[in-house]
CSV table of C-alpha atoms in Angstrom, one decimal:
chain,number,residue,atom,x,y,z
B,1,MET,CA,-27.7,-8.2,-16.7
B,2,ILE,CA,-27.0,-11.0,-14.1
B,3,VAL,CA,-26.2,-9.5,-10.8
B,4,ARG,CA,-22.9,-10.5,-9.1
B,5,SER,CA,-23.2,-13.4,-6.9
B,6,SER,CA,-20.8,-15.3,-4.6
B,7,VAL,CA,-20.7,-18.9,-5.7
B,8,PRO,CA,-19.8,-21.3,-2.8
B,9,THR,CA,-17.9,-23.8,-5.0
B,10,SER,CA,-14.3,-24.4,-5.6
B,11,ARG,CA,-14.8,-23.8,-9.3
B,12,GLY,CA,-16.6,-20.6,-8.6
B,13,ARG,CA,-13.9,-19.3,-6.3
B,14,ARG,CA,-11.2,-20.2,-8.9
B,15,THR,CA,-13.2,-18.4,-11.7
B,16,ARG,CA,-13.6,-15.3,-9.6
B,17,ALA,CA,-10.0,-15.3,-8.6
B,18,ALA,CA,-9.0,-15.7,-12.2
B,19,LEU,CA,-11.1,-12.7,-13.2
B,20,LEU,CA,-9.6,-10.6,-10.4
B,21,GLN,CA,-6.1,-11.5,-11.5
B,22,ALA,CA,-6.9,-10.9,-15.1
B,23,GLY,CA,-8.4,-7.5,-14.3
B,24,ARG,CA,-5.4,-6.5,-12.2
B,25,GLU,CA,-3.0,-7.4,-14.9
B,26,ALA,CA,-5.0,-5.5,-17.5
B,27,PHE,CA,-5.3,-2.4,-15.4
B,28,GLU,CA,-1.6,-2.4,-14.6
B,29,GLU,CA,-0.6,-2.9,-18.2
B,30,HIS,CA,-3.0,-0.5,-19.9
B,31,GLY,CA,-4.6,1.8,-17.3
B,32,TYR,CA,-8.2,1.9,-16.2
B,33,ASP,CA,-9.7,3.8,-19.2
B,34,ALA,CA,-8.2,1.5,-21.8
B,35,VAL,CA,-9.3,-1.8,-20.4
B,36,ARG,CA,-12.5,-3.4,-21.8
B,37,ILE,CA,-14.4,-6.3,-20.3
B,38,ASP,CA,-13.5,-8.2,-23.4
B,39,ASP,CA,-9.8,-7.9,-22.4
B,40,VAL,CA,-10.5,-9.2,-19.0
B,41,CYS,CA,-12.6,-12.1,-20.2
B,42,GLY,CA,-9.9,-13.0,-22.8
B,43,ARG,CA,-7.2,-13.1,-20.1
B,44,ALA,CA,-9.3,-15.2,-17.7
B,45,GLU,CA,-10.6,-17.4,-20.6
B,46,VAL,CA,-14.3,-16.9,-19.6
B,47,SER,CA,-17.4,-15.6,-21.4
B,48,HIS,CA,-19.1,-12.3,-20.9
B,49,GLY,CA,-21.9,-14.0,-19.1
B,50,THR,CA,-19.5,-15.6,-16.7
B,51,PHE,CA,-17.9,-12.2,-16.0
B,52,TYR,CA,-21.3,-10.7,-15.1
B,53,THR,CA,-22.0,-13.6,-12.8
B,54,TYR,CA,-19.3,-12.2,-10.5
B,55,PHE,CA,-19.0,-8.5,-11.3
B,56,GLY,CA,-21.7,-6.1,-12.4
B,57,SER,CA,-19.3,-3.8,-14.3
B,58,LYS,CA,-15.7,-3.0,-15.0
B,59,GLU,CA,-16.0,-0.4,-12.2
B,60,ALA,CA,-17.1,-3.1,-9.8
B,61,LEU,CA,-14.1,-5.3,-10.8
B,62,PHE,CA,-11.7,-2.3,-10.4
B,63,GLY,CA,-13.1,-1.6,-6.9
B,64,GLU,CA,-12.4,-5.1,-5.7
B,65,VAL,CA,-8.9,-5.1,-7.3
B,66,ALA,CA,-8.2,-1.8,-5.5
B,67,ALA,CA,-9.4,-3.1,-2.2
B,68,ALA,CA,-7.2,-6.2,-2.6
B,69,VAL,CA,-4.2,-3.9,-3.3
B,70,VAL,CA,-4.9,-1.9,-0.1
B,71,GLY,CA,-4.9,-5.2,1.9
B,72,GLU,CA,-1.8,-6.5,0.2
B,73,MET,CA,0.2,-3.3,0.9
B,74,PHE,CA,-0.7,-3.4,4.5
B,75,ALA,CA,0.1,-7.1,4.9
B,76,ALA,CA,3.4,-6.7,3.0
B,77,SER,CA,4.6,-3.9,5.2
B,78,VAL,CA,4.0,-5.5,8.6
B,79,VAL,CA,7.2,-5.8,10.7
B,80,GLY,CA,6.7,-9.1,12.4
B,81,ALA,CA,8.0,-10.6,15.6
B,82,ALA,CA,11.1,-11.9,13.8
B,83,ALA,CA,12.4,-8.4,13.3
B,84,PRO,CA,15.0,-7.1,15.9
B,85,ASP,CA,13.7,-5.6,19.1
B,86,ASP,CA,15.9,-2.5,18.6
B,87,PRO,CA,13.6,0.5,17.7
B,88,TYR,CA,15.9,1.9,15.1
B,89,ALA,CA,16.1,-1.5,13.3
B,90,ARG,CA,12.3,-1.8,13.4
B,91,ILE,CA,11.8,1.6,11.8
B,92,GLU,CA,14.4,0.6,9.2
B,93,ALA,CA,12.6,-2.6,8.5
B,94,ALA,CA,9.2,-0.9,8.2
B,95,ASN,CA,10.6,1.6,5.7
B,96,ARG,CA,12.1,-1.1,3.6
B,97,LEU,CA,8.9,-3.2,3.5
B,98,TYR,CA,6.8,-0.1,2.7
B,99,LEU,CA,9.0,0.8,-0.3
B,100,ARG,CA,8.9,-2.7,-1.6
B,101,ALA,CA,5.1,-2.9,-1.1
B,102,TRP,CA,4.8,0.4,-3.0
B,103,ALA,CA,7.0,-0.9,-5.8
B,104,ALA,CA,4.8,-3.9,-6.2
B,105,ASN,CA,1.6,-1.8,-6.3
B,106,SER,CA,2.4,1.8,-7.3
B,107,ARG,CA,0.6,1.8,-10.7
B,108,LEU,CA,-2.6,0.6,-9.2
B,109,VAL,CA,-2.4,2.9,-6.2
B,110,ARG,CA,-2.0,5.9,-8.6
B,111,MET,CA,-5.1,4.7,-10.5
B,112,VAL,CA,-7.0,4.5,-7.2
B,113,GLU,CA,-5.9,8.1,-6.4
B,114,GLN,CA,-7.1,9.2,-9.8
B,115,ALA,CA,-10.5,7.4,-9.4
B,116,ALA,CA,-10.8,9.0,-5.9
B,117,THR,CA,-11.2,12.5,-7.5
B,118,SER,CA,-14.6,11.4,-8.9
B,119,GLU,CA,-15.8,8.5,-6.7
B,120,GLU,CA,-16.0,8.8,-2.9
B,121,ARG,CA,-15.5,5.1,-2.3
B,122,PHE,CA,-12.0,5.2,-3.7
B,123,GLY,CA,-11.2,8.1,-1.5
B,124,ARG,CA,-12.3,6.1,1.4
B,125,LEU,CA,-10.1,3.2,0.3
B,126,LEU,CA,-7.1,5.5,0.2
B,127,LEU,CA,-7.9,6.9,3.7
B,128,GLU,CA,-8.2,3.4,5.0
B,129,LEU,CA,-4.8,2.5,3.6
B,130,ARG,CA,-3.2,5.6,5.1
B,131,GLU,CA,-5.0,5.1,8.4
B,132,VAL,CA,-3.6,1.7,9.1
B,133,PHE,CA,0.0,3.1,8.6
B,134,VAL,CA,-0.7,6.2,10.6
B,135,ARG,CA,-2.3,4.2,13.5
B,136,ARG,CA,0.7,1.8,13.5
B,137,GLY,CA,3.2,4.6,13.5
B,138,ALA,CA,1.4,6.5,16.2
B,139,GLU,CA,1.2,3.4,18.4
B,140,GLY,CA,4.9,2.7,17.9
B,141,LEU,CA,5.9,6.3,18.8
B,142,LYS,CA,3.7,6.2,21.9
B,143,ARG,CA,5.4,3.1,23.1
B,144,LEU,CA,8.8,4.7,22.6
B,145,GLN,CA,7.7,7.8,24.5
B,146,GLU,CA,6.5,5.6,27.4
B,147,GLN,CA,9.9,3.9,27.4
B,148,GLY,CA,11.7,7.3,27.5
B,149,LEU,CA,13.3,6.7,24.0
B,150,ALA,CA,11.5,9.4,22.0
B,151,ASP,CA,10.5,13.1,22.4
B,152,PRO,CA,7.6,13.1,24.9
B,153,GLU,CA,6.3,16.4,23.6
B,154,LEU,CA,5.4,15.1,20.1
B,155,ASP,CA,1.8,14.3,19.3
B,156,PRO,CA,1.9,10.6,18.2
B,157,ARG,CA,-0.8,10.9,15.5
B,158,LEU,CA,0.3,14.1,14.0
B,159,THR,CA,3.9,12.9,13.9
B,160,ALA,CA,2.9,9.6,12.2
B,161,VAL,CA,0.8,11.5,9.6
B,162,MET,CA,3.7,13.9,8.8
B,163,LEU,CA,6.5,11.3,8.8
B,164,GLY,CA,4.3,8.8,6.9
B,165,GLY,CA,3.7,11.5,4.3
B,166,MET,CA,7.4,11.9,3.9
B,167,VAL,CA,7.9,8.2,3.2
B,168,GLU,CA,4.8,8.0,0.9
B,169,HIS,CA,5.9,11.0,-1.1
B,170,PHE,CA,9.4,9.8,-1.5
B,171,ALA,CA,8.1,6.4,-2.7
B,172,HIS,CA,6.1,8.2,-5.4
B,173,VAL,CA,9.0,10.4,-6.5
B,174,TRP,CA,11.5,7.5,-6.5
B,175,LEU,CA,9.4,4.7,-8.0
B,176,ASP,CA,6.9,6.6,-10.2
B,177,LEU,CA,8.9,9.7,-11.2
B,178,GLY,CA,12.3,8.2,-11.5
B,179,GLU,CA,14.4,9.8,-8.8
B,180,ARG,CA,17.7,8.0,-8.8
B,181,ALA,CA,18.6,6.2,-5.6
B,182,ASP,CA,19.4,2.6,-4.7
B,183,GLU,CA,17.1,0.9,-2.1
B,184,GLN,CA,19.7,0.7,0.7
B,185,ALA,CA,20.5,4.5,0.4
B,186,ALA,CA,16.8,5.3,0.3
B,187,VAL,CA,16.0,3.2,3.4
B,188,ASP,CA,19.0,4.5,5.3
B,189,HIS,CA,18.1,8.2,4.7
B,190,LEU,CA,14.4,7.7,5.5
B,191,THR,CA,15.2,5.9,8.7
B,192,ARG,CA,17.7,8.5,9.8
B,193,LEU,CA,15.3,11.3,9.2
B,194,TRP,CA,12.4,9.4,11.0
B,195,ALA,CA,14.6,8.5,14.0
B,196,ARG,CA,16.0,12.0,14.4
B,197,ALA,CA,12.6,13.6,13.9
B,198,ILE,CA,11.2,11.7,16.9
B,199,GLY,CA,14.3,12.2,19.0
B,200,LEU,CA,15.1,8.5,19.2
B,201,THR,CA,17.9,8.2,21.7
B,202,VAL,CA,21.3,6.8,20.8
B,203,THR,CA,21.0,4.0,23.2
B,204,SER,CA,18.0,2.6,21.2
B,205,GLY,CA,19.8,2.4,17.9
B,206,SER,CA,23.3,1.2,16.9
B,207,ARG,CA,23.1,3.1,13.6
B,208,GLU,CA,22.5,6.3,15.4
B,209,GLU,CA,25.5,5.8,17.6
B,210,GLY,CA,27.8,6.2,14.7
B,211,ALA,CA,25.8,8.9,12.9
């Protein structure tokens, strides 16, 4: 078997990207167990030999697809500088972006969770994904505490873990298990619960003034 290599040519990068995209589509449509390397090669329009130039196995391909999903979810849920400065509005924006990122990637995230029960590397990927959200939430809460806008007695990391878990679990129940709610209602409720849990003061959020 030819070991995977990184080919420093435009053609090689395009071929590798095509295999990753084909693998992602196949995993999303059929699930990990049902996908064969033949399926991926057919979608990418390459030979078996070409597949093994880039990936040593289906497992290796799935690992890279999973890593890409983790990166995409983080990037897609970043509240940028263009968002309002108001803390409540930024929490609202973060919740909306997270739900949309989950909607775009939920099937693959669930596959990674299943794979994590038997392979440690996938467990590490999930921890990495959650850690970036936890760290971002903890840093945001700490800033609000320093500004006198949130409960100073809350532990930033523990609070971020718990409230992040609330949002993650809701995303699963809503998008994967079919709980009925429109996006605006979901975002509104999550944001109200998050803001009230951290003691966000009314002066920091216009939504809370009328709540």
